[in-house]
PDB file of C-alpha atoms in Angstrom:
ATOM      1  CA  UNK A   1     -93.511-103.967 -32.202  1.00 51.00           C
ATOM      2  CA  UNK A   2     -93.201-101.224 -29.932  1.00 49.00           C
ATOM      3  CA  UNK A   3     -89.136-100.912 -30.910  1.00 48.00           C
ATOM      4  CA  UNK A   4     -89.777-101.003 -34.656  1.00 46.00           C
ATOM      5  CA  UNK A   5     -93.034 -98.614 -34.202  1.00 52.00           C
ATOM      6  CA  UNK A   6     -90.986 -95.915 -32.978  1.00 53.00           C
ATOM      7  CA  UNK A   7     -88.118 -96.658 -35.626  1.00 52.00           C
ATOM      8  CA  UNK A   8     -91.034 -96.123 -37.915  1.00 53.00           C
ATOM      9  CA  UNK A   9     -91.599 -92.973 -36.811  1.00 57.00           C
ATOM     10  CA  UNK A  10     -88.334 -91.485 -36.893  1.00 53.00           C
ATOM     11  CA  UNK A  11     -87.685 -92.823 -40.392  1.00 46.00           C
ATOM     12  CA  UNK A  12     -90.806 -91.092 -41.469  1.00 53.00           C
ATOM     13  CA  UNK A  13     -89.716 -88.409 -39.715  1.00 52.00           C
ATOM     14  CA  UNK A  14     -86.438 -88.419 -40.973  1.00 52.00           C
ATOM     15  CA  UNK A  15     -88.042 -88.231 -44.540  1.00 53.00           C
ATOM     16  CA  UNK A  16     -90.086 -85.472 -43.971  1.00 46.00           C
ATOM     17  CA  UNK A  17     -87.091 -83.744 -42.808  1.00 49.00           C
ATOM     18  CA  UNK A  18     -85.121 -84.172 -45.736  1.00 46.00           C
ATOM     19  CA  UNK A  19     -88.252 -83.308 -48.068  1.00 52.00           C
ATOM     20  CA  UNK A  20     -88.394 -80.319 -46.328  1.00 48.00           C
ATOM     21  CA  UNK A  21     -85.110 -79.248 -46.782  1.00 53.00           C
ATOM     22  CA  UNK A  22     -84.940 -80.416 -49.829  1.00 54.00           C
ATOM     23  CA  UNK A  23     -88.107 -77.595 -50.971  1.00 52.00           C
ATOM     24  CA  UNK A  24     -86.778 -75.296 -49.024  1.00 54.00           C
ATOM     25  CA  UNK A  25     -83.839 -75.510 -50.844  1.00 52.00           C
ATOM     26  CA  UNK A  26     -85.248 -75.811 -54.459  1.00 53.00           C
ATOM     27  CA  UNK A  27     -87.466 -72.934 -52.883  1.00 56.00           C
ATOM     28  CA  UNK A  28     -84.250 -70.971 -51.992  1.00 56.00           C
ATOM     29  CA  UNK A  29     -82.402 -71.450 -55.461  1.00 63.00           C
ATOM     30  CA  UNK A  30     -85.586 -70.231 -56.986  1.00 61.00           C
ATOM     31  CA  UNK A  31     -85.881 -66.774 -55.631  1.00 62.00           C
ATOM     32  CA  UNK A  32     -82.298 -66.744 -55.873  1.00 68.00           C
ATOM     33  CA  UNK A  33     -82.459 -67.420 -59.779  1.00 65.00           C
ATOM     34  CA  UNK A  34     -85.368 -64.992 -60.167  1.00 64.00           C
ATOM     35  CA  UNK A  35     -83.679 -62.103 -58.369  1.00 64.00           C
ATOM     36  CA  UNK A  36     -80.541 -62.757 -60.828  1.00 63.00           C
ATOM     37  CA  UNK A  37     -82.776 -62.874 -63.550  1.00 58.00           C
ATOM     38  CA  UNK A  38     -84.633 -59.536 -62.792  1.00 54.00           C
ATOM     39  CA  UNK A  39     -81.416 -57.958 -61.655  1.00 56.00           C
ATOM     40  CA  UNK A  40     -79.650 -59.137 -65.519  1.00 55.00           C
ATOM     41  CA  UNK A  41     -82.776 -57.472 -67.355  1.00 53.00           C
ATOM     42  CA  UNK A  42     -82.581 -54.734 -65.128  1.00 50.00           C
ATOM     43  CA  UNK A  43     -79.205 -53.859 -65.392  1.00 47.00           C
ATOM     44  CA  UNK A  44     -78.334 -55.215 -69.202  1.00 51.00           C
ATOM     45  CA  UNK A  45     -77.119 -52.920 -71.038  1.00 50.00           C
ATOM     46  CA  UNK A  46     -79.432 -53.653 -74.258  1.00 51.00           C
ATOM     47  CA  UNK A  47     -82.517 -53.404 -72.071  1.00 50.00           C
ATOM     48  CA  UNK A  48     -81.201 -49.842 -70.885  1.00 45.00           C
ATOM     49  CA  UNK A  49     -80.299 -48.793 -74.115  1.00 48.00           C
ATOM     50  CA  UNK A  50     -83.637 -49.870 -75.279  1.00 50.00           C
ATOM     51  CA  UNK A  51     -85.046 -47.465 -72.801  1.00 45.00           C
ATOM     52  CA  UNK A  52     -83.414 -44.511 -74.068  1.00 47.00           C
ATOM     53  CA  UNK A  53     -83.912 -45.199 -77.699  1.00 49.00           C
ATOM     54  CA  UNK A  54     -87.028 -45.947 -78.772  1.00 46.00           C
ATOM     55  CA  UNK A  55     -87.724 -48.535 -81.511  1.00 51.00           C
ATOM     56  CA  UNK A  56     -90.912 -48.590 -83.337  1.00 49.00           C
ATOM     57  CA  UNK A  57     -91.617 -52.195 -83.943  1.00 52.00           C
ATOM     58  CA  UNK A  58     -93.936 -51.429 -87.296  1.00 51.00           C
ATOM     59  CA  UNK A  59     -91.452 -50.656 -90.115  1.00 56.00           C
ATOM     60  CA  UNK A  60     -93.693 -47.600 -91.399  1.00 59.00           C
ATOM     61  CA  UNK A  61     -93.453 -46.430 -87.991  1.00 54.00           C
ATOM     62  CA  UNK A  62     -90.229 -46.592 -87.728  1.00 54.00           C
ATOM     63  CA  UNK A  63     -89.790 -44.905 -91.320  1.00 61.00           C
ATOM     64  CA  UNK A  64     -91.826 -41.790 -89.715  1.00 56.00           C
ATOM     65  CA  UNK A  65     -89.617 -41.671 -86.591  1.00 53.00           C
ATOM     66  CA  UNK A  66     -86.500 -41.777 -88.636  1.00 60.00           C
ATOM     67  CA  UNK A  67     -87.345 -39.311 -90.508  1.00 64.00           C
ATOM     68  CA  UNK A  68     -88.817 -36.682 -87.918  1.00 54.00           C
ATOM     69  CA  UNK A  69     -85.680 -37.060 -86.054  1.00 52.00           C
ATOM     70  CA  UNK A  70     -83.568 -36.444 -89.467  1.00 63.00           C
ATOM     71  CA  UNK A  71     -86.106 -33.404 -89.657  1.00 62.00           C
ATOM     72  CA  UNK A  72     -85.074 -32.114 -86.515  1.00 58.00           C
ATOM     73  CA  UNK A  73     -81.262 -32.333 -86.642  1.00 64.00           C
ATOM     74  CA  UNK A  74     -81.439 -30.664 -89.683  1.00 62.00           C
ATOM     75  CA  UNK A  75     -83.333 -27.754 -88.510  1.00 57.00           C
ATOM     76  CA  UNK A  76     -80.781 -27.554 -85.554  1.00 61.00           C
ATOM     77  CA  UNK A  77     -78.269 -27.527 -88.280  1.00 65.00           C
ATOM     78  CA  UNK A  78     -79.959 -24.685 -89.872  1.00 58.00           C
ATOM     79  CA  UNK A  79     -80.542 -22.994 -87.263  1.00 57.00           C
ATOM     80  CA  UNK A  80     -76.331 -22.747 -85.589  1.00 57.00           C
ATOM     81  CA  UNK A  81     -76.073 -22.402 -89.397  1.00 57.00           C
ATOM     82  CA  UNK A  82     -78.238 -19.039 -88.886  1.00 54.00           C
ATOM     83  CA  UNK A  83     -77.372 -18.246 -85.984  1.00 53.00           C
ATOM     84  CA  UNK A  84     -72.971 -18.113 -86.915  1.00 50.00           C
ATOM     85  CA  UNK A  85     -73.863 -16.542 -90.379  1.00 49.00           C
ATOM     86  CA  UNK A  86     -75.681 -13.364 -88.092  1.00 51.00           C
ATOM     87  CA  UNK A  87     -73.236 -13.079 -85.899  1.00 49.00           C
ATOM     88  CA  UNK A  88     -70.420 -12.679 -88.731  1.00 48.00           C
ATOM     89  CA  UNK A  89     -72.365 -10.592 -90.705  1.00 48.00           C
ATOM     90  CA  UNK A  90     -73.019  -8.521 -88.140  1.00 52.00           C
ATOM     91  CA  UNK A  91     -69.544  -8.495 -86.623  1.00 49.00           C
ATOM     92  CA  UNK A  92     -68.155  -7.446 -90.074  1.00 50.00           C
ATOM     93  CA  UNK A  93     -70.890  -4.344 -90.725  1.00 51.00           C
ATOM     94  CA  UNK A  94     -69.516  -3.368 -86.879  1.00 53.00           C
ATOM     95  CA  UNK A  95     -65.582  -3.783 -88.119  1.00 52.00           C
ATOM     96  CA  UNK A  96     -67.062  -1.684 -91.411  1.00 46.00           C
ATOM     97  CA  UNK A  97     -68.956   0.457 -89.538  1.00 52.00           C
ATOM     98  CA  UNK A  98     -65.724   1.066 -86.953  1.00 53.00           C
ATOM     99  CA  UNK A  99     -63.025   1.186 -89.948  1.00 50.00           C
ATOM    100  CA  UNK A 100     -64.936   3.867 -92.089  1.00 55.00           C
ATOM    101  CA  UNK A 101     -63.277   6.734 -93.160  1.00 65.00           C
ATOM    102  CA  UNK A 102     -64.412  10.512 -91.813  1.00 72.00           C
ATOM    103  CA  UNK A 103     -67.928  11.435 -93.985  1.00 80.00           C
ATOM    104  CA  UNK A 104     -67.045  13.610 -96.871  1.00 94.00           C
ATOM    105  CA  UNK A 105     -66.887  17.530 -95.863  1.00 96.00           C
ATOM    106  CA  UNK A 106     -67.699  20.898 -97.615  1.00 97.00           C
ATOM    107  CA  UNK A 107     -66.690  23.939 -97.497  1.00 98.00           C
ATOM    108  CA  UNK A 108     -68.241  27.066 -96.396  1.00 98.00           C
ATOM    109  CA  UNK A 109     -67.643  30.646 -96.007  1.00 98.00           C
ATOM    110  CA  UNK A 110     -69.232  32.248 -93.188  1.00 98.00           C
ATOM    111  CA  UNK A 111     -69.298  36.548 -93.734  1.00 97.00           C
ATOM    112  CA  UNK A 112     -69.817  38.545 -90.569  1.00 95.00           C
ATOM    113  CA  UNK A 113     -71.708  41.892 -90.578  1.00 91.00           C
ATOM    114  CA  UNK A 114     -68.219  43.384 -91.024  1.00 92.00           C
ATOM    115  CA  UNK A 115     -67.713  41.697 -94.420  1.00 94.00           C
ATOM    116  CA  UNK A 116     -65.222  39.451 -92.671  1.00 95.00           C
ATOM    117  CA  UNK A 117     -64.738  36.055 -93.979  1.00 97.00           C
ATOM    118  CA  UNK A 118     -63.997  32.347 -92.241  1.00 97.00           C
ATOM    119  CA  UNK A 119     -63.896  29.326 -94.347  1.00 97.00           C
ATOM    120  CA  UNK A 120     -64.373  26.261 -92.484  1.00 98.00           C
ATOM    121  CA  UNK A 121     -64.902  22.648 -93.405  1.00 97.00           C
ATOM    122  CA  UNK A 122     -68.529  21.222 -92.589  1.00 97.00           C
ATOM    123  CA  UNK A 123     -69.317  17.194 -92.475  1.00 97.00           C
ATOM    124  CA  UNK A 124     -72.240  16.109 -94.822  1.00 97.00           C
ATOM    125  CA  UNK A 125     -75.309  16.217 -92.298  1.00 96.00           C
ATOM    126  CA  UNK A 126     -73.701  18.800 -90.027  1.00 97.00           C
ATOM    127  CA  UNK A 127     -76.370  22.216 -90.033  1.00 97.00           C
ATOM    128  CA  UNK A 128     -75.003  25.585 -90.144  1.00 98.00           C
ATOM    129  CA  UNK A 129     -76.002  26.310 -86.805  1.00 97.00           C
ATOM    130  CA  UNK A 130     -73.266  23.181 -85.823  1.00 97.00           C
ATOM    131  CA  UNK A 131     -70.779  24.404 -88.129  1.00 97.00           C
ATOM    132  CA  UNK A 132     -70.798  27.725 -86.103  1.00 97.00           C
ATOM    133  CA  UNK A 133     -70.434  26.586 -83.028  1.00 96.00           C
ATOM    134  CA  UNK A 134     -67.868  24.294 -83.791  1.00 96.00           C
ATOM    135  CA  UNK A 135     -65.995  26.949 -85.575  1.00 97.00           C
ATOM    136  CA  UNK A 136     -66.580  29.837 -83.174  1.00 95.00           C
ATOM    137  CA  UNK A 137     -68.864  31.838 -84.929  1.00 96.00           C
ATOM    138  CA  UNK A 138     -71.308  34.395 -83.849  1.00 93.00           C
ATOM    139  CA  UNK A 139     -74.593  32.356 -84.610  1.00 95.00           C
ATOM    140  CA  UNK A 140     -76.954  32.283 -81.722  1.00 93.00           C
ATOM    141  CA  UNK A 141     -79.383  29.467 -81.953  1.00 94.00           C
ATOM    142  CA  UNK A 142     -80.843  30.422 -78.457  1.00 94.00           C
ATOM    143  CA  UNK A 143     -83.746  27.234 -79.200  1.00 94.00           C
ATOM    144  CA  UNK A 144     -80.753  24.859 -80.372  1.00 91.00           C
ATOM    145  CA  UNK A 145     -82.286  24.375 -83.374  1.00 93.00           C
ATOM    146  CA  UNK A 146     -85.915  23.438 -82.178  1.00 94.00           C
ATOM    147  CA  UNK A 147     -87.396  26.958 -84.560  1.00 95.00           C
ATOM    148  CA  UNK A 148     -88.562  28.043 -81.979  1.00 95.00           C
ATOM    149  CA  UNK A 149     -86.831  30.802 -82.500  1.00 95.00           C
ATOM    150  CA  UNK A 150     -84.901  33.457 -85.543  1.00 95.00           C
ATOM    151  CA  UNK A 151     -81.774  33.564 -83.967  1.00 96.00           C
ATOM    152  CA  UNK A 152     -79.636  31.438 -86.368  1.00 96.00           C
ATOM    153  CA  UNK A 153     -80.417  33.381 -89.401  1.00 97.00           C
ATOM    154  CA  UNK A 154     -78.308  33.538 -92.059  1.00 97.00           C
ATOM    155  CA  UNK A 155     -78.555  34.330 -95.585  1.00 97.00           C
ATOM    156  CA  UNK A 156     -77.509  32.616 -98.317  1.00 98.00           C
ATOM    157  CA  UNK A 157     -75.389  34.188-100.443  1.00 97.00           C
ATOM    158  CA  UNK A 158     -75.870  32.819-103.786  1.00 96.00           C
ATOM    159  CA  UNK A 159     -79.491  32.709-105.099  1.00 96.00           C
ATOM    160  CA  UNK A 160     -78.544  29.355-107.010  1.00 96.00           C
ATOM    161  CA  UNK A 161     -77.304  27.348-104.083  1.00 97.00           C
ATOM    162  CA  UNK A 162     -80.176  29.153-102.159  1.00 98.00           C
ATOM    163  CA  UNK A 163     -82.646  26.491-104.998  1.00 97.00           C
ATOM    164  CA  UNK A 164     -81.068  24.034-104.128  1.00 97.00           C
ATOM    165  CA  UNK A 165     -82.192  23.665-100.522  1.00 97.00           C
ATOM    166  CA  UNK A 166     -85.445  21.904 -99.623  1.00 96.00           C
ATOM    167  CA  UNK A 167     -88.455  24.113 -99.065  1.00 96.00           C
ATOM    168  CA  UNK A 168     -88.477  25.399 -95.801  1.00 96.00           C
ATOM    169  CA  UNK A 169     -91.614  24.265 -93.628  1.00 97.00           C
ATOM    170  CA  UNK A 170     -94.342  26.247 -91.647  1.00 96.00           C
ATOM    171  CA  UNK A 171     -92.841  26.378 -88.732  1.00 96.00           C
ATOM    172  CA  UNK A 172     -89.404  28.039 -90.510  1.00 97.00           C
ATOM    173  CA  UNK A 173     -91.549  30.211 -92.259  1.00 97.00           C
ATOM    174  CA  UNK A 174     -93.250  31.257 -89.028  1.00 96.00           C
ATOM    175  CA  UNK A 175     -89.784  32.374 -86.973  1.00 96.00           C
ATOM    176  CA  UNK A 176     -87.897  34.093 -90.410  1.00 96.00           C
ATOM    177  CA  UNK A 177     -91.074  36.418 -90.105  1.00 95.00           C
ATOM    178  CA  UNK A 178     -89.783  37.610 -87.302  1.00 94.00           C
ATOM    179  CA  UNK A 179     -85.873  37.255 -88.157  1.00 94.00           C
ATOM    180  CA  UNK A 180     -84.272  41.160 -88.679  1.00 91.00           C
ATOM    181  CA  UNK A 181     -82.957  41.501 -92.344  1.00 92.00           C
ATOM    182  CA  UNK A 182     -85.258  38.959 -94.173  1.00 95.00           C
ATOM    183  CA  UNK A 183     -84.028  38.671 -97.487  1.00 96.00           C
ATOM    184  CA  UNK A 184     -85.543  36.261-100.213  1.00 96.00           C
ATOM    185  CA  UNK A 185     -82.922  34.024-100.127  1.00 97.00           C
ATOM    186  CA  UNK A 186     -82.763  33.867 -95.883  1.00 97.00           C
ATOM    187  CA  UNK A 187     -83.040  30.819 -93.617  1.00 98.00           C
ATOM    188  CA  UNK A 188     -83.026  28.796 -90.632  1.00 98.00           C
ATOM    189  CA  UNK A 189     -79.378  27.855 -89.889  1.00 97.00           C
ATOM    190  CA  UNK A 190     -80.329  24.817 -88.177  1.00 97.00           C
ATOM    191  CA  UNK A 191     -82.351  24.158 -91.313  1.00 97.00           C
ATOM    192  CA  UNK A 192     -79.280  24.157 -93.772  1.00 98.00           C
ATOM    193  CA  UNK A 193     -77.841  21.227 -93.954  1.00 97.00           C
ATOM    194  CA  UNK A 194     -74.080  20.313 -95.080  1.00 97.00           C
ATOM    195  CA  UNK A 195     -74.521  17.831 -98.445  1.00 97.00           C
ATOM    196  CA  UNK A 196     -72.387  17.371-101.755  1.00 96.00           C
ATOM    197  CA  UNK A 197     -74.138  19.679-103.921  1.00 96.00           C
ATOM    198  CA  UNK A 198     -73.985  22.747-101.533  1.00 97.00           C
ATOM    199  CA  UNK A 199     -69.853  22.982-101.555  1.00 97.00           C
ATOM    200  CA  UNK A 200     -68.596  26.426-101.553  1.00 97.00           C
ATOM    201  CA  UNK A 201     -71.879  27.612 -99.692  1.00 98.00           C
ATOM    202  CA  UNK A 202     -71.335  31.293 -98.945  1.00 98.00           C
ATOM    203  CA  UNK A 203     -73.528  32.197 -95.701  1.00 98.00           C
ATOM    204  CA  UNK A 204     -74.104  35.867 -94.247  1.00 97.00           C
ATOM    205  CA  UNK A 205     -74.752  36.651 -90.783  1.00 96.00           C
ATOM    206  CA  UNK A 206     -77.245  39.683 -90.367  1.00 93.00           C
ATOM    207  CA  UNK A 207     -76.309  42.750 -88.657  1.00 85.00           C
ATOM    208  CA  UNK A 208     -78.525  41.954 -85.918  1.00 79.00           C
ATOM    209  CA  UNK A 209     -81.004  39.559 -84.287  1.00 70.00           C
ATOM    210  CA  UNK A 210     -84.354  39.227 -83.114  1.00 59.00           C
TER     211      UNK A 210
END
């Protein structure tokens, strides 16, 4: 009894054993089958997609979302769209602006105290006062053409030409009060300005000035 007791036992034992192994085992393959599992949905390339795309399960939803996201491209469209069509129109007006021709000139006819005459050629929205000194003539203009001073007076020559100047302001009227010479038909040279209608605009210089 004693013999087959302890055979007993190590059968039993034996049993236990191999139970034991055997969960540990089925235990084992388990986790091992989870971990793949996770490690599949975590690294499928549908569930990652997924992730970066979202997909509104509700058809209606998903109506909206398509059609905000349509919205948007579009507007980035527009917007390059925008953004080229500025920068070509505004590279052309600079290749216009750059590939002008000179601005249209007149001609004037500058007459020194001593009746001598110079004809030069003054660019549209060039003054008198310019014209001179770019031509080396005897106009002062000690305030540079601020009136704050008579020093560029000149007279125009011809009373109709002399109409067709703008009205001079205060401040002209102030320093050709104190300009030597005043004549009815005398102004500011920094205040005549070169345009179309004034071609063939005959200017005297005073004897003198103040």
């Amino acid at each position: 009894m004693e013999g087959w007791s302890t055979r007993r036992e190590q059968v039993d034992k034996g049993r236990v054993g191999v139970r034991c192994r055997r969960g540990g085992l089925a235990l084992c393959g388990f986790v091992r089958d989870l971990i793949e599992l996770v490690g599949r949905r975590a690294l499928s390339p549908e569930r990652y997609s997924r992730s970066l795309h979202y997909r509104p399960r509700d058809s209606s939803a998903a109506q909206k979302f398509s059609s905000v996201v349509s919205n948007s491209m579009a507007h980035t469209q527009y917007l390059k769209t925008q953004s080229h069509a500025s920068f070509c129109t505004s590279a052309a007006k600079l290749d216009s602006e750059e590939g002008d021709e000179e601005p249209q000139r007149i001609n004037v006819t500058f007459v020194d105290k001593d009746g001598e005459e110079k004809h030069i050629s003054v660019p549209e929205g060039f003054s008198m006062l310019e014209a001179a000194h770019d031509n080396d003539i005897d106009l002062e203009g000690a305030c540079e053409g601020t009136m704050a001073c008579s020093t560029c007076h000149v007279i125009v020559m011809d009373e109709d030409q002399y109409n067709k100047l703008p009205d001079p302001v205060d401040e002209e009227l102030d320093m050709l009060d104190l300009a030597f010479g005043l004549t009815k038909t005398s102004r500011l040279g920094c205040q005549v300005i070169a345009k179309r209608e004034l071609d063939g605009l005959r200017l005297a210089l005073p004897s003198a000035t103040s």
